[in-house]
Amino acid sequence: MSARVSPSNDATVLVFGPYNGDGVTELERRFTVRKLRERDLAELPEGERASIRAVAVAGHIPNAAIDALPNLEVIGHFGVGYDGVDAAHAASRGVAVTNTPDVLTDEVADTTLGLLLMTVRELGQAEAYARAGRWQAEGPYPLTRFSLRGKTVGIMGLGRIGLAIAKRLEAFGLAIAYHNRSRRSDVSYAYHDTLEGLAKAVDILVVAAPGGASTDKAVNAGILRALGPDGIFINIGRGSTVDEPALIDALRDGTIARAGLDVFADEPRIPADLLALPNVVVLPHVASASRDTRRAMGNLVADNLSAWFAGEPLPTPVPESEAAGLSRAKVS
Ligand code: NAP
Ligand code: 8YV
């Protein structure tokens, strides 16, 4: 057990709702911590609000909560995708935002390959078949309709995670194409400047892009039609990037063949209509969910807050904060 670090300041960190257990322990080791059970500032008496200089949050914090903390300086977001935090609004109030890139990239890419194999080669169904004794009773599990062999995979969002997925797919011997808003100069994969062009060109479409306004419902009925009746759709990015009712229709009427999903529009709820479909594999947003990786994410949140209160550069500020000159605390 390591000793509590004694910061020179007396910063109180507010943990805004449900948060990783190891992450809370690390924050408590370094700071005075106040925890909210729910994402609801009503749990924090008015008189305590002025003491809060930092927030740690996994997921969403409303702007009203940011505005109601008069001495808030920095928000540490547990997760690389920070679509639940309005970083531009925070910047307009002089509040910096940090996220947790890189430390989860390989874990998420590994999980994506697992989800892809489950979806294409029916591994979940085959395991259920073996467990139920059906191999012995009925004979071998039926041959799968799909194989990865000879397929082209299109990645929407060839960033840190998208590239780690691509490297794994390369090792699998598959052809790779991608769509970003900008072409990368450091890869030779085929670039498509539209998502529709990418969907038309590939057998399997993998989303590894962030959520938020620029990707909202980008995967719509037209994109799914472009992917086609043998097409397979994998989403490891954000549920908001897909028009979920359109996806359900497309899976039901054969517009596309299959989907493998780690993320959903209204988590933790998964639409009953989606769960009823036999051609979809669902995971409960577990791509980064190993204890080691979540611990590394929690440590990175704490490292950002420590750096802020030491007046050092933030290890991982989000671009909106950097652009606003909030990549380190201003020491007066
Ligand atoms: P990243 O390095 O910032 O990569 C994001 C990529 O998406 C970039 O290549 C970016 O390229 C592209 N992109 C952004 N907006 C786009 C748009 N409107 N249309 C097309 N492409 C767009 O981020 P990362 O670390 O790889 O993480 C990616 C996302 O994965 C996160 O934001 C998060 O939502 C998700 N994620 C999910 C899990 C999970 O548990 N399922 C875990 C970790 C992360 P351009 O800027 O050129 O467009
Ligand atoms: C979450 C994720 O952090 O990093 C992301 O963007 O989606 C996950 O790793 C996780 O769901 C905990 O909030």
Short mmCIF file of C-alpha atoms and ligand atoms in Angstrom, two decimals:
data_model
loop_
_atom_site.label_atom_id
_atom_site.label_comp_id
_atom_site.label_asym_id
_atom_site.label_seq_id
_atom_site.Cartn_x
_atom_site.Cartn_y
_atom_site.Cartn_z
CA MET A 1 0.00 0.00 0.00
CA SER A 2 1.57 3.30 -1.05
CA ALA A 3 1.47 6.39 1.13
CA ARG A 4 -0.89 9.24 0.45
CA VAL A 5 0.84 11.90 -1.62
CA SER A 6 0.67 15.26 0.14
CA PRO A 7 -0.03 17.90 -2.45
CA SER A 8 1.20 21.37 -1.62
CA ASN A 9 -2.31 22.66 -2.31
CA ASP A 10 -5.59 21.54 -0.79
CA ALA A 11 -7.54 20.63 -3.90
CA THR A 12 -10.88 18.88 -3.51
CA VAL A 13 -11.76 16.60 -6.42
CA LEU A 14 -15.43 15.85 -7.05
CA VAL A 15 -16.08 12.37 -8.49
CA PHE A 16 -19.18 13.07 -10.53
CA GLY A 17 -21.25 9.87 -10.38
CA PRO A 18 -20.29 6.23 -11.10
CA TYR A 19 -16.52 5.84 -11.50
CA ASN A 20 -13.95 3.05 -11.63
CA GLY A 21 -13.06 1.73 -8.14
CA ASP A 22 -9.28 1.67 -8.61
CA GLY A 23 -9.56 5.15 -10.10
CA VAL A 24 -11.28 6.48 -6.98
CA THR A 25 -8.61 4.85 -4.79
CA GLU A 26 -5.88 6.59 -6.77
CA LEU A 27 -7.63 9.95 -6.53
CA GLU A 28 -8.07 9.47 -2.76
CA ARG A 29 -4.37 8.70 -2.45
CA ARG A 30 -3.52 12.08 -3.96
CA PHE A 31 -6.39 14.46 -3.15
CA THR A 32 -9.30 15.23 -0.91
CA VAL A 33 -12.18 13.49 -2.70
CA ARG A 34 -15.92 14.11 -2.57
CA LYS A 35 -18.04 11.45 -4.32
CA LEU A 36 -21.50 11.73 -5.83
CA ARG A 37 -23.43 8.46 -6.21
CA GLU A 38 -25.40 9.81 -9.19
CA ARG A 39 -24.61 12.43 -11.83
CA ASP A 40 -26.60 14.93 -9.84
CA LEU A 41 -25.12 18.00 -8.21
CA ALA A 42 -28.15 18.17 -5.90
CA GLU A 43 -26.26 15.59 -3.77
CA LEU A 44 -23.62 18.27 -3.02
CA PRO A 45 -24.81 20.90 -0.52
CA GLU A 46 -24.52 24.47 -1.84
CA GLY A 47 -22.00 25.27 0.91
CA GLU A 48 -19.53 22.66 -0.35
CA ARG A 49 -19.53 23.69 -4.00
CA ALA A 50 -16.91 26.42 -3.66
CA SER A 51 -14.37 23.88 -2.39
CA ILE A 52 -14.41 21.89 -5.66
CA ARG A 53 -11.46 22.71 -7.93
CA ALA A 54 -11.49 19.57 -10.06
CA VAL A 55 -14.00 17.02 -11.33
CA ALA A 56 -13.32 13.41 -12.31
CA VAL A 57 -16.07 11.92 -14.48
CA ALA A 58 -16.66 8.83 -16.61
CA GLY A 59 -19.21 9.81 -19.22
CA HIS A 60 -21.56 12.76 -19.08
CA ILE A 61 -21.45 15.94 -17.04
CA PRO A 62 -24.05 18.59 -17.92
CA ASN A 63 -23.01 22.16 -18.58
CA ALA A 64 -25.29 23.23 -15.71
CA ALA A 65 -23.09 21.26 -13.29
CA ILE A 66 -19.93 22.87 -14.68
CA ASP A 67 -21.55 26.28 -14.30
CA ALA A 68 -22.66 25.57 -10.72
CA LEU A 69 -19.10 24.96 -9.45
CA PRO A 70 -17.67 28.49 -9.06
CA ASN A 71 -14.03 27.47 -8.49
CA LEU A 72 -13.81 24.59 -10.93
CA GLU A 73 -10.51 24.59 -12.85
CA VAL A 74 -10.15 21.21 -14.52
CA ILE A 75 -12.24 18.16 -15.54
CA GLY A 76 -10.48 14.80 -15.85
CA HIS A 77 -12.53 12.54 -18.12
CA PHE A 78 -12.10 8.80 -17.58
CA GLY A 79 -12.15 7.63 -21.21
CA VAL A 80 -10.66 8.79 -24.49
CA GLY A 81 -14.03 9.62 -26.05
CA TYR A 82 -15.17 12.75 -24.23
CA ASP A 83 -18.41 13.39 -26.11
CA GLY A 84 -20.15 13.49 -22.71
CA VAL A 85 -18.25 16.65 -21.77
CA ASP A 86 -18.82 19.93 -23.61
CA ALA A 87 -15.13 20.86 -23.75
CA ALA A 88 -15.80 24.07 -25.71
CA HIS A 89 -18.28 25.22 -23.06
CA ALA A 90 -15.80 24.31 -20.32
CA ALA A 91 -13.09 26.30 -22.13
CA SER A 92 -15.40 29.31 -22.37
CA ARG A 93 -15.48 29.27 -18.56
CA GLY A 94 -11.71 28.78 -18.28
CA VAL A 95 -12.07 25.10 -17.29
CA ALA A 96 -9.58 22.63 -18.82
CA VAL A 97 -10.63 19.11 -19.89
CA THR A 98 -8.39 16.06 -20.12
CA ASN A 99 -9.08 12.54 -21.48
CA THR A 100 -7.30 9.15 -21.47
CA PRO A 101 -5.84 8.39 -24.92
CA ASP A 102 -3.25 5.70 -25.78
CA VAL A 103 -3.41 3.67 -22.53
CA LEU A 104 -6.51 1.84 -23.81
CA THR A 105 -5.75 1.68 -27.53
CA ASP A 106 -4.44 -1.90 -27.69
CA GLU A 107 -7.14 -3.27 -25.36
CA VAL A 108 -9.89 -1.73 -27.48
CA ALA A 109 -8.30 -2.97 -30.71
CA ASP A 110 -7.99 -6.49 -29.26
CA THR A 111 -11.67 -6.46 -28.29
CA THR A 112 -12.65 -5.23 -31.75
CA LEU A 113 -10.95 -8.24 -33.34
CA GLY A 114 -12.77 -10.50 -30.87
CA LEU A 115 -16.11 -8.92 -31.72
CA LEU A 116 -15.36 -9.19 -35.43
CA LEU A 117 -14.55 -12.90 -35.13
CA MET A 118 -17.65 -13.52 -33.00
CA THR A 119 -19.81 -11.82 -35.61
CA VAL A 120 -18.28 -13.39 -38.71
CA ARG A 121 -17.57 -16.91 -37.40
CA GLU A 122 -20.53 -17.19 -34.95
CA LEU A 123 -18.26 -18.08 -32.01
CA GLY A 124 -20.84 -17.16 -29.36
CA GLN A 125 -23.52 -19.32 -30.99
CA ALA A 126 -21.04 -22.19 -31.49
CA GLU A 127 -20.05 -22.06 -27.82
CA ALA A 128 -23.70 -22.10 -26.73
CA TYR A 129 -24.22 -25.11 -29.03
CA ALA A 130 -21.33 -27.03 -27.42
CA ARG A 131 -22.41 -26.13 -23.87
CA ALA A 132 -25.96 -27.30 -24.55
CA GLY A 133 -24.70 -30.76 -25.56
CA ARG A 134 -25.96 -30.28 -29.11
CA TRP A 135 -22.66 -31.37 -30.72
CA GLN A 136 -23.08 -34.84 -29.26
CA ALA A 137 -26.86 -34.92 -29.76
CA GLU A 138 -27.16 -33.35 -33.21
CA GLY A 139 -23.70 -33.43 -34.78
CA PRO A 140 -21.28 -30.67 -35.76
CA TYR A 141 -22.22 -26.99 -35.58
CA PRO A 142 -23.33 -25.84 -39.07
CA LEU A 143 -20.66 -24.34 -41.34
CA THR A 144 -20.63 -20.55 -41.05
CA ARG A 145 -22.01 -18.45 -43.90
CA PHE A 146 -19.14 -15.98 -43.60
CA SER A 147 -15.36 -16.10 -43.33
CA LEU A 148 -12.77 -13.36 -42.97
CA ARG A 149 -10.73 -14.90 -45.76
CA GLY A 150 -10.35 -12.62 -48.78
CA LYS A 151 -12.34 -9.78 -47.23
CA THR A 152 -11.77 -6.03 -47.30
CA VAL A 153 -12.36 -4.10 -44.09
CA GLY A 154 -13.24 -0.41 -44.07
CA ILE A 155 -12.48 1.64 -40.98
CA MET A 156 -14.36 4.84 -40.22
CA GLY A 157 -11.99 6.68 -37.86
CA LEU A 158 -8.41 5.67 -38.59
CA GLY A 159 -7.00 7.34 -35.46
CA ARG A 160 -5.11 5.73 -32.58
CA ILE A 161 -7.60 2.88 -32.13
CA GLY A 162 -8.50 2.57 -35.83
CA LEU A 163 -4.82 2.20 -36.72
CA ALA A 164 -4.27 -0.44 -34.00
CA ILE A 165 -7.25 -2.35 -35.46
CA ALA A 166 -5.78 -1.99 -38.96
CA LYS A 167 -2.39 -3.38 -37.85
CA ARG A 168 -4.12 -6.43 -36.40
CA LEU A 169 -6.19 -6.88 -39.57
CA GLU A 170 -3.03 -6.65 -41.66
CA ALA A 171 -1.60 -9.53 -39.63
CA PHE A 172 -4.82 -11.43 -40.45
CA GLY A 173 -3.98 -10.90 -44.16
CA LEU A 174 -6.96 -8.65 -44.92
CA ALA A 175 -7.18 -5.63 -47.24
CA ILE A 176 -7.88 -2.32 -45.46
CA ALA A 177 -9.52 0.92 -46.50
CA TYR A 178 -10.60 3.90 -44.41
CA HIS A 179 -12.56 7.12 -44.16
CA ASN A 180 -11.51 10.09 -42.01
CA ARG A 181 -12.27 13.74 -42.67
CA SER A 182 -8.58 14.03 -43.64
CA ARG A 183 -6.35 11.57 -45.48
CA ARG A 184 -3.40 10.30 -43.43
CA SER A 185 0.03 10.73 -44.98
CA ASP A 186 1.58 7.86 -43.00
CA VAL A 187 -0.46 4.89 -44.28
CA SER A 188 -0.94 3.31 -47.71
CA TYR A 189 -4.47 1.97 -47.07
CA ALA A 190 -7.08 3.05 -49.64
CA TYR A 191 -8.65 6.36 -48.59
CA HIS A 192 -12.28 7.25 -49.26
CA ASP A 193 -13.32 10.84 -48.79
CA THR A 194 -16.93 9.83 -48.14
CA LEU A 195 -18.35 7.23 -45.78
CA GLU A 196 -20.68 6.05 -48.54
CA GLY A 197 -17.73 5.46 -50.86
CA LEU A 198 -16.02 3.43 -48.15
CA ALA A 199 -19.18 1.40 -47.41
CA LYS A 200 -19.59 0.57 -51.12
CA ALA A 201 -15.97 -0.56 -51.44
CA VAL A 202 -15.73 -2.94 -48.47
CA ASP A 203 -17.21 -6.18 -47.08
CA ILE A 204 -16.95 -5.16 -43.43
CA LEU A 205 -17.38 -1.65 -42.01
CA VAL A 206 -15.82 -0.91 -38.61
CA VAL A 207 -16.58 2.34 -36.79
CA ALA A 208 -13.78 3.58 -34.51
CA ALA A 209 -14.63 7.28 -34.74
CA PRO A 210 -15.61 9.58 -31.86
CA GLY A 211 -19.21 10.44 -31.01
CA GLY A 212 -20.53 14.00 -31.07
CA ALA A 213 -22.15 16.29 -33.62
CA SER A 214 -19.81 15.55 -36.53
CA THR A 215 -20.60 11.81 -36.54
CA ASP A 216 -24.20 11.87 -35.27
CA LYS A 217 -26.19 9.14 -37.10
CA ALA A 218 -23.55 9.16 -39.87
CA VAL A 219 -24.20 5.45 -40.43
CA ASN A 220 -27.75 5.80 -41.77
CA ALA A 221 -30.03 3.77 -44.06
CA GLY A 222 -28.12 4.91 -47.16
CA ILE A 223 -24.74 3.86 -45.77
CA LEU A 224 -26.16 0.47 -44.79
CA ARG A 225 -27.60 0.02 -48.32
CA ALA A 226 -24.15 0.83 -49.69
CA LEU A 227 -22.61 -1.84 -47.46
CA GLY A 228 -24.99 -4.33 -49.01
CA PRO A 229 -26.66 -7.69 -48.29
CA ASP A 230 -23.42 -9.55 -47.52
CA GLY A 231 -22.10 -6.60 -45.52
CA ILE A 232 -21.05 -6.78 -41.89
CA PHE A 233 -21.11 -3.78 -39.58
CA ILE A 234 -18.99 -3.47 -36.42
CA ASN A 235 -19.28 -0.55 -33.99
CA ILE A 236 -16.71 0.00 -31.28
CA GLY A 237 -16.86 3.83 -31.42
CA ARG A 238 -20.11 5.37 -30.13
CA GLY A 239 -23.76 4.32 -30.48
CA SER A 240 -24.71 7.87 -31.51
CA THR A 241 -22.80 7.41 -34.78
CA VAL A 242 -25.47 4.99 -36.00
CA ASP A 243 -29.13 5.53 -36.78
CA GLU A 244 -30.15 2.59 -34.57
CA PRO A 245 -33.73 2.14 -35.91
CA ALA A 246 -32.28 2.13 -39.46
CA LEU A 247 -29.72 -0.48 -38.39
CA ILE A 248 -32.47 -2.68 -36.90
CA ASP A 249 -34.48 -2.41 -40.16
CA ALA A 250 -31.39 -3.21 -42.23
CA LEU A 251 -30.57 -6.30 -40.17
CA ARG A 252 -34.19 -7.45 -40.22
CA ASP A 253 -34.84 -7.07 -43.96
CA GLY A 254 -31.44 -8.28 -45.19
CA THR A 255 -30.13 -4.87 -46.34
CA ILE A 256 -26.97 -5.93 -44.46
CA ALA A 257 -26.08 -9.40 -43.17
CA ARG A 258 -24.79 -8.91 -39.63
CA ALA A 259 -23.68 -6.49 -36.95
CA GLY A 260 -21.34 -6.69 -33.96
CA LEU A 261 -21.92 -3.87 -31.47
CA ASP A 262 -20.07 -2.78 -28.30
CA VAL A 263 -21.82 0.59 -28.08
CA PHE A 264 -25.44 1.76 -28.23
CA ALA A 265 -27.40 4.98 -28.58
CA ASP A 266 -28.94 4.91 -25.07
CA GLU A 267 -26.62 2.85 -22.86
CA PRO A 268 -27.11 0.73 -20.85
CA ARG A 269 -30.41 0.15 -22.64
CA ILE A 270 -30.28 -2.01 -25.77
CA PRO A 271 -33.48 -1.91 -27.87
CA ALA A 272 -35.53 -5.12 -27.52
CA ASP A 273 -35.96 -5.15 -31.32
CA LEU A 274 -32.18 -5.35 -31.70
CA LEU A 275 -31.79 -8.09 -29.08
CA ALA A 276 -34.48 -10.14 -30.84
CA LEU A 277 -32.42 -10.36 -34.03
CA PRO A 278 -30.34 -13.53 -34.58
CA ASN A 279 -27.80 -11.77 -36.80
CA VAL A 280 -26.39 -9.34 -34.23
CA VAL A 281 -23.70 -9.81 -31.57
CA VAL A 282 -23.95 -7.43 -28.61
CA LEU A 283 -21.34 -6.60 -25.97
CA PRO A 284 -22.03 -4.29 -22.98
CA HIS A 285 -19.43 -1.56 -23.82
CA VAL A 286 -16.48 -3.64 -22.66
CA ALA A 287 -13.79 -2.76 -25.20
CA SER A 288 -11.46 -1.21 -22.60
CA ALA A 289 -12.89 -3.13 -19.64
CA SER A 290 -9.97 -5.09 -18.21
CA ARG A 291 -8.81 -4.22 -14.71
CA ASP A 292 -5.29 -3.35 -15.91
CA THR A 293 -6.46 -1.01 -18.63
CA ARG A 294 -9.09 0.67 -16.49
CA ARG A 295 -6.44 1.14 -13.77
CA ALA A 296 -4.14 2.80 -16.31
CA MET A 297 -7.00 5.08 -17.35
CA GLY A 298 -7.68 6.03 -13.74
CA ASN A 299 -4.00 6.73 -13.14
CA LEU A 300 -3.90 8.98 -16.20
CA VAL A 301 -6.88 10.99 -14.92
CA ALA A 302 -5.07 11.40 -11.59
CA ASP A 303 -1.78 12.30 -13.35
CA ASN A 304 -3.57 15.06 -15.25
CA LEU A 305 -5.06 16.51 -12.08
CA SER A 306 -1.70 16.27 -10.27
CA ALA A 307 0.03 18.06 -13.14
CA TRP A 308 -2.62 20.78 -13.11
CA PHE A 309 -2.24 21.47 -9.41
CA ALA A 310 1.56 21.40 -9.68
CA GLY A 311 1.38 24.03 -12.47
CA GLU A 312 2.91 21.56 -14.93
CA PRO A 313 1.71 20.89 -18.51
CA LEU A 314 -1.29 18.54 -18.63
CA PRO A 315 -0.23 15.12 -20.02
CA THR A 316 -3.39 14.75 -22.13
CA PRO A 317 -5.51 17.87 -22.56
CA VAL A 318 -8.28 17.62 -25.19
CA PRO A 319 -7.81 19.76 -28.34
CA GLU A 320 -10.49 22.30 -27.31
CA SER A 321 -8.58 23.03 -24.08
CA GLU A 322 -5.22 23.26 -25.85
CA ALA A 323 -6.69 25.66 -28.40
CA ALA A 324 -7.97 27.83 -25.55
CA GLY A 325 -4.54 27.95 -23.91
CA LEU A 326 -5.68 25.70 -21.07
CA SER A 327 -2.98 23.05 -21.29
CA ARG A 328 -1.54 24.05 -17.91
CA ALA A 329 -2.73 26.02 -14.92
CA LYS A 330 -1.92 29.71 -14.94
CA VAL A 331 0.24 30.35 -11.90
CA SER A 332 -0.39 33.83 -10.57
P1 NAP B 1 -8.50 9.46 -32.28
O1 NAP B 1 -7.08 9.02 -32.27
O2 NAP B 1 -8.83 10.90 -32.06
O3 NAP B 1 -9.12 8.98 -33.65
C1 NAP B 1 -10.37 9.40 -34.12
C2 NAP B 1 -10.39 9.23 -35.63
O4 NAP B 1 -11.71 9.49 -36.09
C3 NAP B 1 -9.45 10.18 -36.36
O5 NAP B 1 -8.76 9.47 -37.34
C4 NAP B 1 -10.37 11.20 -37.00
O6 NAP B 1 -9.81 11.65 -38.23
C5 NAP B 1 -11.64 10.38 -37.21
N1 NAP B 1 -12.84 11.20 -37.21
C6 NAP B 1 -13.19 12.15 -36.30
N2 NAP B 1 -14.34 12.72 -36.65
C7 NAP B 1 -14.72 12.14 -37.80
C8 NAP B 1 -15.82 12.32 -38.67
N3 NAP B 1 -16.78 13.24 -38.43
N4 NAP B 1 -15.92 11.55 -39.78
C9 NAP B 1 -14.95 10.63 -40.05
N5 NAP B 1 -13.88 10.41 -39.27
C10 NAP B 1 -13.77 11.16 -38.16
O7 NAP B 1 -9.35 8.69 -31.17
P2 NAP B 1 -9.12 7.21 -30.62
O8 NAP B 1 -8.24 7.23 -29.45
O9 NAP B 1 -8.77 6.32 -31.77
O10 NAP B 1 -10.63 6.89 -30.13
C11 NAP B 1 -11.67 6.87 -31.05
C12 NAP B 1 -13.01 6.71 -30.39
O11 NAP B 1 -13.20 5.34 -29.99
C13 NAP B 1 -13.24 7.48 -29.10
O12 NAP B 1 -13.54 8.83 -29.33
C14 NAP B 1 -14.39 6.74 -28.46
O13 NAP B 1 -15.62 7.27 -28.89
C15 NAP B 1 -14.23 5.32 -29.01
N6 NAP B 1 -13.83 4.37 -27.94
C16 NAP B 1 -14.68 3.38 -27.60
C17 NAP B 1 -14.32 2.49 -26.61
C18 NAP B 1 -15.23 1.39 -26.20
O14 NAP B 1 -15.13 0.96 -25.06
N7 NAP B 1 -16.07 0.88 -27.09
C19 NAP B 1 -13.10 2.61 -25.95
C20 NAP B 1 -12.26 3.63 -26.34
C21 NAP B 1 -12.63 4.51 -27.34
P3 NAP B 1 -10.21 13.11 -38.83
O15 NAP B 1 -10.03 14.09 -37.71
O16 NAP B 1 -9.26 13.28 -39.97
O17 NAP B 1 -11.61 13.00 -39.29
C1 8YV B 2 -15.03 4.25 -21.43
C2 8YV B 2 -14.68 4.47 -23.76
O1 8YV B 2 -14.07 5.04 -20.89
O2 8YV B 2 -12.56 5.49 -23.56
C3 8YV B 2 -13.68 5.52 -24.08
O3 8YV B 2 -14.00 6.38 -24.91
O4 8YV B 2 -15.69 4.37 -24.37
C4 8YV B 2 -14.45 3.54 -22.65
O5 8YV B 2 -13.14 3.19 -22.47
C5 8YV B 2 -15.56 3.35 -20.44
O6 8YV B 2 -16.84 3.02 -20.88
C6 8YV B 2 -15.63 3.96 -19.04
O7 8YV B 2 -16.36 5.14 -19.05
#
